[in-house]
Amino acid sequence: MLYLWMPEANGVWQWSNGDAWSESSSLEQLIQEIKIYQGEEIVVFFPSRGLQLLQQQMSKSQYKQLGTEGVRYLLEEYVIQPIDQLKVLHYFQAAEERLTVMGVALNLVETLLHSLNLLPLKVAALLPDFLVLPQPDPGETILANIHQRLLARENEFSGNSIDELGVYLEFIHPETRFRCSGLSPDQQIVLDAVTTQEQRQYFSYQFEPIKKPKQHPFNILPKAQKSEQFSGYWKACAAVFCAILIVQLSYDVLRWSKLKKLADQTAIQAIDQYQDWFGPNSRITEENIQSQFESQLRMSRSANTEALQILSRVGPILAQQQILAERVGYESSILSLDLKASSSEQLQALTQQLNQQGFKAELGNVQIQGAGVIGLVKVQ
């Protein structure tokens, strides 16, 4: 992965493949130098001068109480622009109970992206340039002059680009320790004037690539351009679709199983009904029971077309209610049924259902038999 450090104003562009920074005097020269890496991903550092940083100590409960919108408006008294014209990012460190809020003007983000569109590379992250410095220890600030650009980093998520070191030091805690690299003679004099020798250490700066730059909380690259997040969106959609599909298939299988069980019970009950009416018959099956019913009714002296029509409509209702007919008779356009049910209420409910279906049904004498009852129902 490549790393690009954008200039301030008309300064030089700097780029690295993970080692020392190389300078390019112009954007055109930069494009020529990195064209061999065409199509690769690049992490871009933009000047920290264009951002507003705020750090506050607060508990986790206070942070949750603020919410995302409340965090945004913490910057309101520190910026000139309206909050809705800023891209605001934040990160809460639970261990330190510290909230860091960063705001960048939306028009600045658009300008940066417009410049980067000219590069033959794929931008993976857009981060503030104080992150090119190593992370300081607690109570320490890193100061480094890198190719005439002075940067400071106070902690993991705070830093800045410095114009006047003297002005910057006026706002720093007097007991802060500094780890410095590449300071100019004038900058060294300013630092020596406000610090003791014990507060100053020196090191040789070496760029250290950031781990997981795409997931950094201060990556201002718009979400639509974060390929990893875009891919994650479709992965989430696929996972939701698969979950819905599995649920639907499970529902269909369960529904089919219940309907199959009900159909089997209805067929068994119909065969029992046939044998109750016309005697045992080993040839009766679920497939031919309808034709056997019709054949028996045609052979019955008292049966006629009207009786067959009534039975064809009453039969499914009896099967649905799980009621068996002990005797069937037809005379003077009236179908008489001796029905065996679990209770008289079940026979009354059957009579009401038949009347609702357009029949004229009447419940007659009801007698108790074993655990159930037998009642006479007349239908016409």
mmCIF file of C-alpha atoms in Angstrom:
data_model
loop_
_atom_site.group_PDB
_atom_site.id
_atom_site.type_symbol
_atom_site.label_atom_id
_atom_site.label_comp_id
_atom_site.label_asym_id
_atom_site.label_seq_id
_atom_site.Cartn_x
_atom_site.Cartn_y
_atom_site.Cartn_z
ATOM 1 C CA MET A 1 0.000 0.000 0.000
ATOM 2 C CA LEU A 2 1.188 3.535 -0.813
ATOM 3 C CA TYR A 3 1.009 6.623 1.415
ATOM 4 C CA LEU A 4 0.604 10.189 0.203
ATOM 5 C CA TRP A 5 1.100 13.384 2.215
ATOM 6 C CA MET A 6 -0.703 16.339 0.644
ATOM 7 C CA PRO A 7 1.004 19.755 0.720
ATOM 8 C CA GLU A 8 -0.167 22.973 2.306
ATOM 9 C CA ALA A 9 -0.862 25.653 -0.335
ATOM 10 C CA ASN A 10 1.790 25.253 -3.077
ATOM 11 C CA GLY A 11 4.175 23.043 -1.129
ATOM 12 C CA VAL A 12 5.675 19.752 -2.230
ATOM 13 C CA TRP A 13 3.827 16.415 -2.375
ATOM 14 C CA GLN A 14 5.385 13.557 -0.437
ATOM 15 C CA TRP A 15 4.777 9.859 -0.915
ATOM 16 C CA SER A 16 6.023 6.617 0.564
ATOM 17 C CA ASN A 17 5.642 2.886 0.046
ATOM 18 C CA GLY A 18 6.107 2.330 3.771
ATOM 19 C CA ASP A 19 9.667 3.661 4.135
ATOM 20 C CA ALA A 20 11.061 7.203 4.009
ATOM 21 C CA TRP A 21 9.123 10.024 2.371
ATOM 22 C CA SER A 22 9.967 10.948 -1.232
ATOM 23 C CA GLU A 23 9.298 14.483 -2.494
ATOM 24 C CA SER A 24 7.533 15.572 -5.688
ATOM 25 C CA SER A 25 7.600 19.267 -6.571
ATOM 26 C CA SER A 26 4.230 19.204 -8.344
ATOM 27 C CA LEU A 27 1.166 17.038 -8.840
ATOM 28 C CA GLU A 28 2.261 16.270 -12.409
ATOM 29 C CA GLN A 29 5.632 14.985 -11.207
ATOM 30 C CA LEU A 30 3.912 12.939 -8.510
ATOM 31 C CA ILE A 31 1.641 11.267 -11.083
ATOM 32 C CA GLN A 32 4.656 10.341 -13.204
ATOM 33 C CA GLU A 33 6.524 8.890 -10.225
ATOM 34 C CA ILE A 34 3.690 6.737 -8.896
ATOM 35 C CA LYS A 35 2.192 5.584 -12.207
ATOM 36 C CA ILE A 36 4.005 2.254 -11.818
ATOM 37 C CA TYR A 37 1.658 1.588 -8.887
ATOM 38 C CA GLN A 38 -1.458 2.307 -10.983
ATOM 39 C CA GLY A 39 -4.623 0.745 -9.569
ATOM 40 C CA GLU A 40 -3.203 0.108 -6.102
ATOM 41 C CA GLU A 41 -4.722 1.485 -2.906
ATOM 42 C CA ILE A 42 -3.315 4.606 -1.291
ATOM 43 C CA VAL A 43 -3.716 6.194 2.140
ATOM 44 C CA VAL A 44 -3.733 9.992 1.949
ATOM 45 C CA PHE A 45 -2.798 12.403 4.757
ATOM 46 C CA PHE A 46 -4.296 15.884 4.440
ATOM 47 C CA PRO A 47 -3.017 19.007 6.319
ATOM 48 C CA SER A 48 -4.239 19.108 9.920
ATOM 49 C CA ARG A 49 -4.447 22.883 9.654
ATOM 50 C CA GLY A 50 -7.905 22.483 8.098
ATOM 51 C CA LEU A 51 -9.512 20.648 11.003
ATOM 52 C CA GLN A 52 -10.906 21.484 14.424
ATOM 53 C CA LEU A 53 -10.164 19.066 17.258
ATOM 54 C CA LEU A 54 -11.799 18.961 20.668
ATOM 55 C CA GLN A 55 -11.048 16.585 23.539
ATOM 56 C CA GLN A 56 -13.133 16.353 26.702
ATOM 57 C CA GLN A 57 -13.101 14.084 29.722
ATOM 58 C CA MET A 58 -16.478 12.472 30.356
ATOM 59 C CA SER A 59 -17.920 9.248 31.671
ATOM 60 C CA LYS A 60 -19.454 6.593 29.467
ATOM 61 C CA SER A 61 -22.925 7.416 30.772
ATOM 62 C CA GLN A 62 -22.461 11.100 29.876
ATOM 63 C CA TYR A 63 -21.281 10.108 26.406
ATOM 64 C CA LYS A 64 -24.330 7.908 25.850
ATOM 65 C CA GLN A 65 -26.595 10.661 27.128
ATOM 66 C CA LEU A 66 -25.164 13.106 24.584
ATOM 67 C CA GLY A 67 -25.791 10.840 21.618
ATOM 68 C CA THR A 68 -24.391 11.360 18.117
ATOM 69 C CA GLU A 69 -26.171 14.667 17.529
ATOM 70 C CA GLY A 70 -25.176 16.033 20.912
ATOM 71 C CA VAL A 71 -21.517 15.191 20.233
ATOM 72 C CA ARG A 72 -21.658 17.126 16.940
ATOM 73 C CA TYR A 73 -22.766 20.314 18.653
ATOM 74 C CA LEU A 74 -19.890 20.262 21.130
ATOM 75 C CA LEU A 75 -17.889 21.914 18.353
ATOM 76 C CA GLU A 76 -20.402 24.711 17.814
ATOM 77 C CA GLU A 77 -18.701 27.355 19.986
ATOM 78 C CA TYR A 78 -15.246 26.639 18.501
ATOM 79 C CA VAL A 79 -16.038 27.033 14.794
ATOM 80 C CA ILE A 80 -17.344 29.823 12.594
ATOM 81 C CA GLN A 81 -19.208 27.643 10.127
ATOM 82 C CA PRO A 82 -22.599 26.084 10.910
ATOM 83 C CA ILE A 83 -22.360 22.520 12.179
ATOM 84 C CA ASP A 84 -24.347 21.188 9.208
ATOM 85 C CA GLN A 85 -21.543 22.442 6.919
ATOM 86 C CA LEU A 86 -18.971 20.297 8.729
ATOM 87 C CA LYS A 87 -18.099 16.645 8.533
ATOM 88 C CA VAL A 88 -17.934 15.671 12.197
ATOM 89 C CA LEU A 89 -16.309 12.459 13.411
ATOM 90 C CA HIS A 90 -15.702 11.374 16.980
ATOM 91 C CA TYR A 91 -14.183 8.597 19.036
ATOM 92 C CA PHE A 92 -14.792 7.734 22.690
ATOM 93 C CA GLN A 93 -12.004 6.027 24.666
ATOM 94 C CA ALA A 94 -13.753 4.199 27.472
ATOM 95 C CA ALA A 95 -10.558 3.331 29.353
ATOM 96 C CA GLU A 96 -9.419 6.989 29.520
ATOM 97 C CA GLU A 97 -13.018 8.319 29.663
ATOM 98 C CA ARG A 98 -12.049 10.753 26.925
ATOM 99 C CA LEU A 99 -14.076 11.925 23.940
ATOM 100 C CA THR A 100 -12.320 13.284 20.845
ATOM 101 C CA VAL A 101 -14.360 15.212 18.281
ATOM 102 C CA MET A 102 -12.976 16.239 14.890
ATOM 103 C CA GLY A 103 -14.662 18.610 12.450
ATOM 104 C CA VAL A 104 -13.683 19.323 8.834
ATOM 105 C CA ALA A 105 -15.476 21.671 6.427
ATOM 106 C CA LEU A 106 -17.446 19.743 3.807
ATOM 107 C CA ASN A 107 -16.202 22.023 1.022
ATOM 108 C CA LEU A 108 -12.608 21.212 2.057
ATOM 109 C CA VAL A 109 -13.364 17.503 1.810
ATOM 110 C CA GLU A 110 -14.784 18.024 -1.686
ATOM 111 C CA THR A 111 -11.675 20.014 -2.726
ATOM 112 C CA LEU A 112 -9.352 17.298 -1.438
ATOM 113 C CA LEU A 113 -11.285 14.566 -3.249
ATOM 114 C CA HIS A 114 -11.305 16.599 -6.471
ATOM 115 C CA SER A 115 -7.503 16.829 -6.360
ATOM 116 C CA LEU A 116 -7.108 13.130 -5.607
ATOM 117 C CA ASN A 117 -9.329 12.121 -8.541
ATOM 118 C CA LEU A 118 -6.390 12.965 -10.810
ATOM 119 C CA LEU A 119 -4.273 10.202 -9.297
ATOM 120 C CA PRO A 120 -4.113 6.779 -11.001
ATOM 121 C CA LEU A 121 -4.628 5.137 -7.620
ATOM 122 C CA LYS A 122 -7.571 4.078 -5.486
ATOM 123 C CA VAL A 123 -7.924 6.165 -2.321
ATOM 124 C CA ALA A 124 -8.525 3.858 0.649
ATOM 125 C CA ALA A 125 -8.432 6.402 3.490
ATOM 126 C CA LEU A 126 -8.146 10.168 4.012
ATOM 127 C CA LEU A 127 -6.568 11.009 7.380
ATOM 128 C CA PRO A 128 -5.169 14.108 9.191
ATOM 129 C CA ASP A 129 -1.420 14.410 8.739
ATOM 130 C CA PHE A 130 -0.463 14.479 12.439
ATOM 131 C CA LEU A 131 -0.934 10.686 12.194
ATOM 132 C CA VAL A 132 2.346 10.420 10.243
ATOM 133 C CA LEU A 133 4.040 10.899 13.625
ATOM 134 C CA PRO A 134 4.463 8.011 16.072
ATOM 135 C CA GLN A 135 2.019 7.775 18.945
ATOM 136 C CA PRO A 136 3.417 9.492 22.078
ATOM 137 C CA ASP A 137 3.531 8.050 25.567
ATOM 138 C CA PRO A 138 1.127 9.445 28.189
ATOM 139 C CA GLY A 139 2.159 12.965 29.238
ATOM 140 C CA GLU A 140 4.371 13.316 26.166
ATOM 141 C CA THR A 141 4.093 15.327 22.942
ATOM 142 C CA ILE A 142 5.879 14.458 19.696
ATOM 143 C CA LEU A 143 7.378 17.424 17.801
ATOM 144 C CA ALA A 144 8.886 16.784 14.372
ATOM 145 C CA ASN A 145 10.010 18.994 11.523
ATOM 146 C CA ILE A 146 9.677 16.863 8.394
ATOM 147 C CA HIS A 147 10.825 18.542 5.181
ATOM 148 C CA GLN A 148 10.118 22.025 6.626
ATOM 149 C CA ARG A 149 6.677 21.049 7.967
ATOM 150 C CA LEU A 150 6.330 21.164 11.756
ATOM 151 C CA LEU A 151 3.844 18.723 13.262
ATOM 152 C CA ALA A 152 2.792 17.945 16.824
ATOM 153 C CA ARG A 153 1.012 14.912 18.222
ATOM 154 C CA GLU A 154 -0.243 15.022 21.811
ATOM 155 C CA ASN A 155 -1.885 11.596 22.006
ATOM 156 C CA GLU A 156 -3.396 8.858 19.859
ATOM 157 C CA PHE A 157 -6.189 11.037 18.487
ATOM 158 C CA SER A 158 -4.922 14.599 18.885
ATOM 159 C CA GLY A 159 -2.344 16.621 16.980
ATOM 160 C CA ASN A 160 -1.844 19.572 14.668
ATOM 161 C CA SER A 161 0.219 21.332 12.048
ATOM 162 C CA ILE A 162 2.128 24.236 13.618
ATOM 163 C CA ASP A 163 2.918 27.658 12.134
ATOM 164 C CA GLU A 164 4.400 29.392 15.190
ATOM 165 C CA LEU A 165 5.930 27.057 17.743
ATOM 166 C CA GLY A 166 5.988 29.796 20.400
ATOM 167 C CA VAL A 167 2.240 30.364 20.146
ATOM 168 C CA TYR A 168 1.574 26.620 20.255
ATOM 169 C CA LEU A 169 3.692 26.182 23.410
ATOM 170 C CA GLU A 170 1.665 28.849 25.246
ATOM 171 C CA PHE A 171 -1.312 26.478 25.263
ATOM 172 C CA ILE A 172 0.635 23.391 26.358
ATOM 173 C CA HIS A 173 0.798 22.246 29.980
ATOM 174 C CA PRO A 174 4.153 23.461 31.390
ATOM 175 C CA GLU A 175 5.117 19.998 32.648
ATOM 176 C CA THR A 176 4.633 18.326 29.259
ATOM 177 C CA ARG A 177 7.546 16.224 28.068
ATOM 178 C CA PHE A 178 8.616 16.551 24.423
ATOM 179 C CA ARG A 179 10.180 14.025 22.053
ATOM 180 C CA CYS A 180 11.633 15.961 19.140
ATOM 181 C CA SER A 181 13.037 15.298 15.679
ATOM 182 C CA GLY A 182 14.493 17.569 13.019
ATOM 183 C CA LEU A 183 13.786 20.911 14.699
ATOM 184 C CA SER A 184 15.365 23.950 13.073
ATOM 185 C CA PRO A 185 17.764 26.096 15.171
ATOM 186 C CA ASP A 186 15.092 28.763 15.671
ATOM 187 C CA GLN A 187 12.515 26.176 16.725
ATOM 188 C CA GLN A 188 14.998 24.626 19.131
ATOM 189 C CA ILE A 189 15.650 28.012 20.771
ATOM 190 C CA VAL A 190 11.910 28.579 21.268
ATOM 191 C CA LEU A 191 11.478 25.139 22.838
ATOM 192 C CA ASP A 192 14.533 25.521 25.088
ATOM 193 C CA ALA A 193 13.151 28.809 26.431
ATOM 194 C CA VAL A 194 10.016 27.214 27.939
ATOM 195 C CA THR A 195 11.251 23.724 28.876
ATOM 196 C CA THR A 196 13.963 22.124 30.931
ATOM 197 C CA GLN A 197 16.508 19.683 29.641
ATOM 198 C CA GLU A 198 14.683 16.868 31.464
ATOM 199 C CA GLN A 199 11.532 17.634 29.476
ATOM 200 C CA ARG A 200 13.263 17.204 26.123
ATOM 201 C CA GLN A 201 14.251 14.012 24.348
ATOM 202 C CA TYR A 202 15.287 13.483 20.733
ATOM 203 C CA PHE A 203 14.782 10.711 18.208
ATOM 204 C CA SER A 204 15.338 10.024 14.520
ATOM 205 C CA TYR A 205 11.987 10.184 12.743
ATOM 206 C CA GLN A 206 10.964 7.202 10.634
ATOM 207 C CA PHE A 207 7.514 6.899 9.091
ATOM 208 C CA GLU A 208 5.492 4.003 10.488
ATOM 209 C CA PRO A 209 2.469 2.893 8.404
ATOM 210 C CA ILE A 210 -0.882 2.972 10.192
ATOM 211 C CA LYS A 211 -2.573 -0.331 10.924
ATOM 212 C CA LYS A 212 -6.084 -0.659 9.445
ATOM 213 C CA PRO A 213 -6.287 2.897 8.053
ATOM 214 C CA LYS A 214 -9.707 2.265 6.473
ATOM 215 C CA GLN A 215 -11.222 1.616 9.909
ATOM 216 C CA HIS A 216 -9.574 4.638 11.569
ATOM 217 C CA PRO A 217 -12.246 6.752 13.331
ATOM 218 C CA PHE A 218 -10.916 9.930 11.674
ATOM 219 C CA ASN A 219 -11.025 8.637 8.117
ATOM 220 C CA ILE A 220 -12.988 11.419 6.371
ATOM 221 C CA LEU A 221 -13.321 9.559 3.077
ATOM 222 C CA PRO A 222 -17.065 9.500 2.243
ATOM 223 C CA LYS A 223 -18.658 6.137 2.922
ATOM 224 C CA ALA A 224 -19.669 5.709 -0.701
ATOM 225 C CA GLN A 225 -15.959 5.671 -1.594
ATOM 226 C CA LYS A 226 -14.892 3.220 1.099
ATOM 227 C CA SER A 227 -14.820 0.036 -0.905
ATOM 228 C CA GLU A 228 -14.545 -2.126 2.165
ATOM 229 C CA GLN A 229 -17.633 -0.603 3.756
ATOM 230 C CA PHE A 230 -19.433 -0.788 0.410
ATOM 231 C CA SER A 231 -18.593 -4.464 0.176
ATOM 232 C CA GLY A 232 -19.685 -4.947 3.755
ATOM 233 C CA TYR A 233 -23.048 -3.391 2.944
ATOM 234 C CA TRP A 234 -23.740 -5.984 0.255
ATOM 235 C CA LYS A 235 -22.508 -8.760 2.525
ATOM 236 C CA ALA A 236 -25.016 -7.614 5.113
ATOM 237 C CA CYS A 237 -27.767 -7.528 2.471
ATOM 238 C CA ALA A 238 -26.877 -11.057 1.382
ATOM 239 C CA ALA A 239 -26.919 -12.258 4.989
ATOM 240 C CA VAL A 240 -30.350 -10.699 5.565
ATOM 241 C CA PHE A 241 -31.666 -12.204 2.316
ATOM 242 C CA CYS A 242 -30.380 -15.680 3.279
ATOM 243 C CA ALA A 243 -31.943 -15.353 6.726
ATOM 244 C CA ILE A 244 -35.301 -14.383 5.189
ATOM 245 C CA LEU A 245 -35.044 -17.265 2.707
ATOM 246 C CA ILE A 246 -34.306 -19.773 5.470
ATOM 247 C CA VAL A 247 -37.225 -18.498 7.552
ATOM 248 C CA GLN A 248 -39.572 -18.695 4.538
ATOM 249 C CA LEU A 249 -38.460 -22.230 3.672
ATOM 250 C CA SER A 250 -38.859 -23.314 7.286
ATOM 251 C CA TYR A 251 -42.357 -21.832 7.361
ATOM 252 C CA ASP A 252 -43.300 -23.553 4.081
ATOM 253 C CA VAL A 253 -42.010 -26.939 5.300
ATOM 254 C CA LEU A 254 -43.856 -26.576 8.617
ATOM 255 C CA ARG A 255 -47.059 -25.505 6.850
ATOM 256 C CA TRP A 256 -46.806 -28.397 4.359
ATOM 257 C CA SER A 257 -46.246 -30.835 7.236
ATOM 258 C CA LYS A 258 -49.338 -29.597 9.087
ATOM 259 C CA LEU A 259 -51.495 -29.695 5.950
ATOM 260 C CA LYS A 260 -50.235 -33.205 5.118
ATOM 261 C CA LYS A 261 -51.090 -34.380 8.632
ATOM 262 C CA LEU A 262 -54.572 -32.828 8.364
ATOM 263 C CA ALA A 263 -55.136 -34.445 4.942
ATOM 264 C CA ASP A 264 -54.102 -37.862 6.306
ATOM 265 C CA GLN A 265 -56.460 -37.485 9.274
ATOM 266 C CA THR A 266 -59.325 -36.449 6.965
ATOM 267 C CA ALA A 267 -58.727 -39.457 4.693
ATOM 268 C CA ILE A 268 -58.691 -41.878 7.644
ATOM 269 C CA GLN A 269 -61.858 -40.353 9.012
ATOM 270 C CA ALA A 270 -63.561 -40.574 5.586
ATOM 271 C CA ILE A 271 -62.641 -44.271 5.290
ATOM 272 C CA ASP A 272 -63.970 -44.917 8.816
ATOM 273 C CA GLN A 273 -67.161 -43.073 7.883
ATOM 274 C CA TYR A 274 -67.598 -45.179 4.753
ATOM 275 C CA GLN A 275 -67.114 -48.406 6.662
ATOM 276 C CA ASP A 276 -69.564 -47.247 9.348
ATOM 277 C CA TRP A 277 -72.202 -46.624 6.699
ATOM 278 C CA PHE A 278 -71.604 -49.467 4.252
ATOM 279 C CA GLY A 279 -69.599 -52.090 6.207
ATOM 280 C CA PRO A 280 -65.906 -53.148 6.046
ATOM 281 C CA ASN A 281 -64.290 -53.001 2.627
ATOM 282 C CA SER A 282 -60.576 -53.759 2.170
ATOM 283 C CA ARG A 283 -60.523 -52.135 -1.263
ATOM 284 C CA ILE A 284 -61.243 -48.660 0.137
ATOM 285 C CA THR A 285 -58.292 -46.274 -0.204
ATOM 286 C CA GLU A 286 -57.780 -42.533 0.001
ATOM 287 C CA GLU A 287 -57.708 -42.357 -3.809
ATOM 288 C CA ASN A 288 -60.978 -44.211 -4.562
ATOM 289 C CA ILE A 289 -63.146 -43.341 -1.583
ATOM 290 C CA GLN A 290 -65.071 -40.645 -3.421
ATOM 291 C CA SER A 291 -66.012 -42.981 -6.271
ATOM 292 C CA GLN A 292 -66.964 -45.687 -3.764
ATOM 293 C CA PHE A 293 -69.242 -43.276 -1.922
ATOM 294 C CA GLU A 294 -70.931 -42.302 -5.168
ATOM 295 C CA SER A 295 -71.305 -45.946 -6.227
ATOM 296 C CA GLN A 296 -72.927 -46.938 -2.943
ATOM 297 C CA LEU A 297 -75.326 -44.022 -3.069
ATOM 298 C CA ARG A 298 -76.333 -44.832 -6.645
ATOM 299 C CA MET A 299 -77.133 -48.391 -5.558
ATOM 300 C CA SER A 300 -79.224 -47.198 -2.623
ATOM 301 C CA ARG A 301 -82.961 -47.384 -3.373
ATOM 302 C CA SER A 302 -83.672 -44.270 -1.366
ATOM 303 C CA ALA A 303 -80.855 -42.263 -2.878
ATOM 304 C CA ASN A 304 -81.349 -39.827 -5.680
ATOM 305 C CA THR A 305 -79.494 -36.918 -7.211
ATOM 306 C CA GLU A 306 -80.668 -34.488 -4.577
ATOM 307 C CA ALA A 307 -79.423 -36.734 -1.729
ATOM 308 C CA LEU A 308 -76.034 -37.077 -3.433
ATOM 309 C CA GLN A 309 -75.726 -33.302 -3.751
ATOM 310 C CA ILE A 310 -76.580 -32.763 -0.073
ATOM 311 C CA LEU A 311 -74.135 -35.455 1.068
ATOM 312 C CA SER A 312 -71.345 -34.068 -1.125
ATOM 313 C CA ARG A 313 -71.719 -30.719 0.664
ATOM 314 C CA VAL A 314 -72.365 -32.023 4.177
ATOM 315 C CA GLY A 315 -69.596 -34.645 4.112
ATOM 316 C CA PRO A 316 -66.625 -32.180 4.182
ATOM 317 C CA ILE A 317 -68.233 -30.261 7.059
ATOM 318 C CA LEU A 318 -68.546 -33.469 9.097
ATOM 319 C CA ALA A 319 -64.930 -34.307 8.321
ATOM 320 C CA GLN A 320 -63.831 -30.824 9.362
ATOM 321 C CA GLN A 321 -65.661 -31.114 12.690
ATOM 322 C CA GLN A 322 -64.414 -34.736 13.126
ATOM 323 C CA ILE A 323 -67.979 -36.010 13.588
ATOM 324 C CA LEU A 324 -68.962 -39.559 12.518
ATOM 325 C CA ALA A 325 -72.362 -40.535 11.126
ATOM 326 C CA GLU A 326 -73.757 -43.735 12.651
ATOM 327 C CA ARG A 327 -76.756 -43.813 10.273
ATOM 328 C CA VAL A 328 -77.806 -42.006 7.100
ATOM 329 C CA GLY A 329 -81.356 -41.830 5.785
ATOM 330 C CA TYR A 330 -83.065 -39.835 3.075
ATOM 331 C CA GLU A 331 -86.819 -39.369 2.799
ATOM 332 C CA SER A 332 -89.126 -36.578 1.570
ATOM 333 C CA SER A 333 -86.153 -34.370 0.601
ATOM 334 C CA ILE A 334 -84.786 -34.559 4.155
ATOM 335 C CA LEU A 335 -81.413 -36.097 4.961
ATOM 336 C CA SER A 336 -81.442 -37.690 8.439
ATOM 337 C CA LEU A 337 -78.111 -38.263 10.158
ATOM 338 C CA ASP A 338 -77.392 -39.998 13.446
ATOM 339 C CA LEU A 339 -74.154 -38.260 14.358
ATOM 340 C CA LYS A 340 -71.612 -39.269 16.988
ATOM 341 C CA ALA A 341 -69.838 -36.282 18.578
ATOM 342 C CA SER A 342 -67.861 -35.430 21.704
ATOM 343 C CA SER A 343 -70.612 -33.200 23.138
ATOM 344 C CA SER A 344 -74.027 -31.730 22.433
ATOM 345 C CA GLU A 345 -72.365 -28.330 22.030
ATOM 346 C CA GLN A 346 -70.391 -29.722 19.098
ATOM 347 C CA LEU A 347 -73.650 -30.864 17.438
ATOM 348 C CA GLN A 348 -75.217 -27.463 18.066
ATOM 349 C CA ALA A 349 -72.180 -25.779 16.497
ATOM 350 C CA LEU A 350 -72.483 -28.129 13.504
ATOM 351 C CA THR A 351 -76.163 -27.267 13.092
ATOM 352 C CA GLN A 352 -75.376 -23.548 13.138
ATOM 353 C CA GLN A 353 -72.587 -24.019 10.575
ATOM 354 C CA LEU A 354 -74.918 -25.966 8.251
ATOM 355 C CA ASN A 355 -77.529 -23.205 8.496
ATOM 356 C CA GLN A 356 -74.848 -20.628 7.670
ATOM 357 C CA GLN A 357 -73.901 -22.702 4.608
ATOM 358 C CA GLY A 358 -77.453 -22.369 3.236
ATOM 359 C CA PHE A 359 -78.962 -25.604 4.557
ATOM 360 C CA LYS A 360 -82.013 -25.872 6.721
ATOM 361 C CA ALA A 361 -80.653 -27.956 9.594
ATOM 362 C CA GLU A 362 -82.354 -29.032 12.795
ATOM 363 C CA LEU A 363 -80.899 -30.784 15.826
ATOM 364 C CA GLY A 364 -83.231 -33.399 17.301
ATOM 365 C CA ASN A 365 -82.882 -35.872 20.142
ATOM 366 C CA VAL A 366 -79.435 -36.128 21.745
ATOM 367 C CA GLN A 367 -78.385 -39.125 23.845
ATOM 368 C CA ILE A 368 -75.257 -39.807 25.873
ATOM 369 C CA GLN A 369 -73.181 -42.747 24.629
ATOM 370 C CA GLY A 370 -69.944 -43.575 26.459
ATOM 371 C CA ALA A 371 -67.637 -40.575 26.486
ATOM 372 C CA GLY A 372 -69.631 -38.790 23.769
ATOM 373 C CA VAL A 373 -73.154 -38.252 22.501
ATOM 374 C CA ILE A 374 -75.314 -39.320 19.522
ATOM 375 C CA GLY A 375 -77.764 -36.844 18.098
ATOM 376 C CA LEU A 376 -80.212 -36.741 15.202
ATOM 377 C CA VAL A 377 -79.611 -33.953 12.692
ATOM 378 C CA LYS A 378 -82.023 -33.353 9.834
ATOM 379 C CA VAL A 379 -80.813 -31.452 6.787
ATOM 380 C CA GLN A 380 -82.652 -30.228 3.725
#
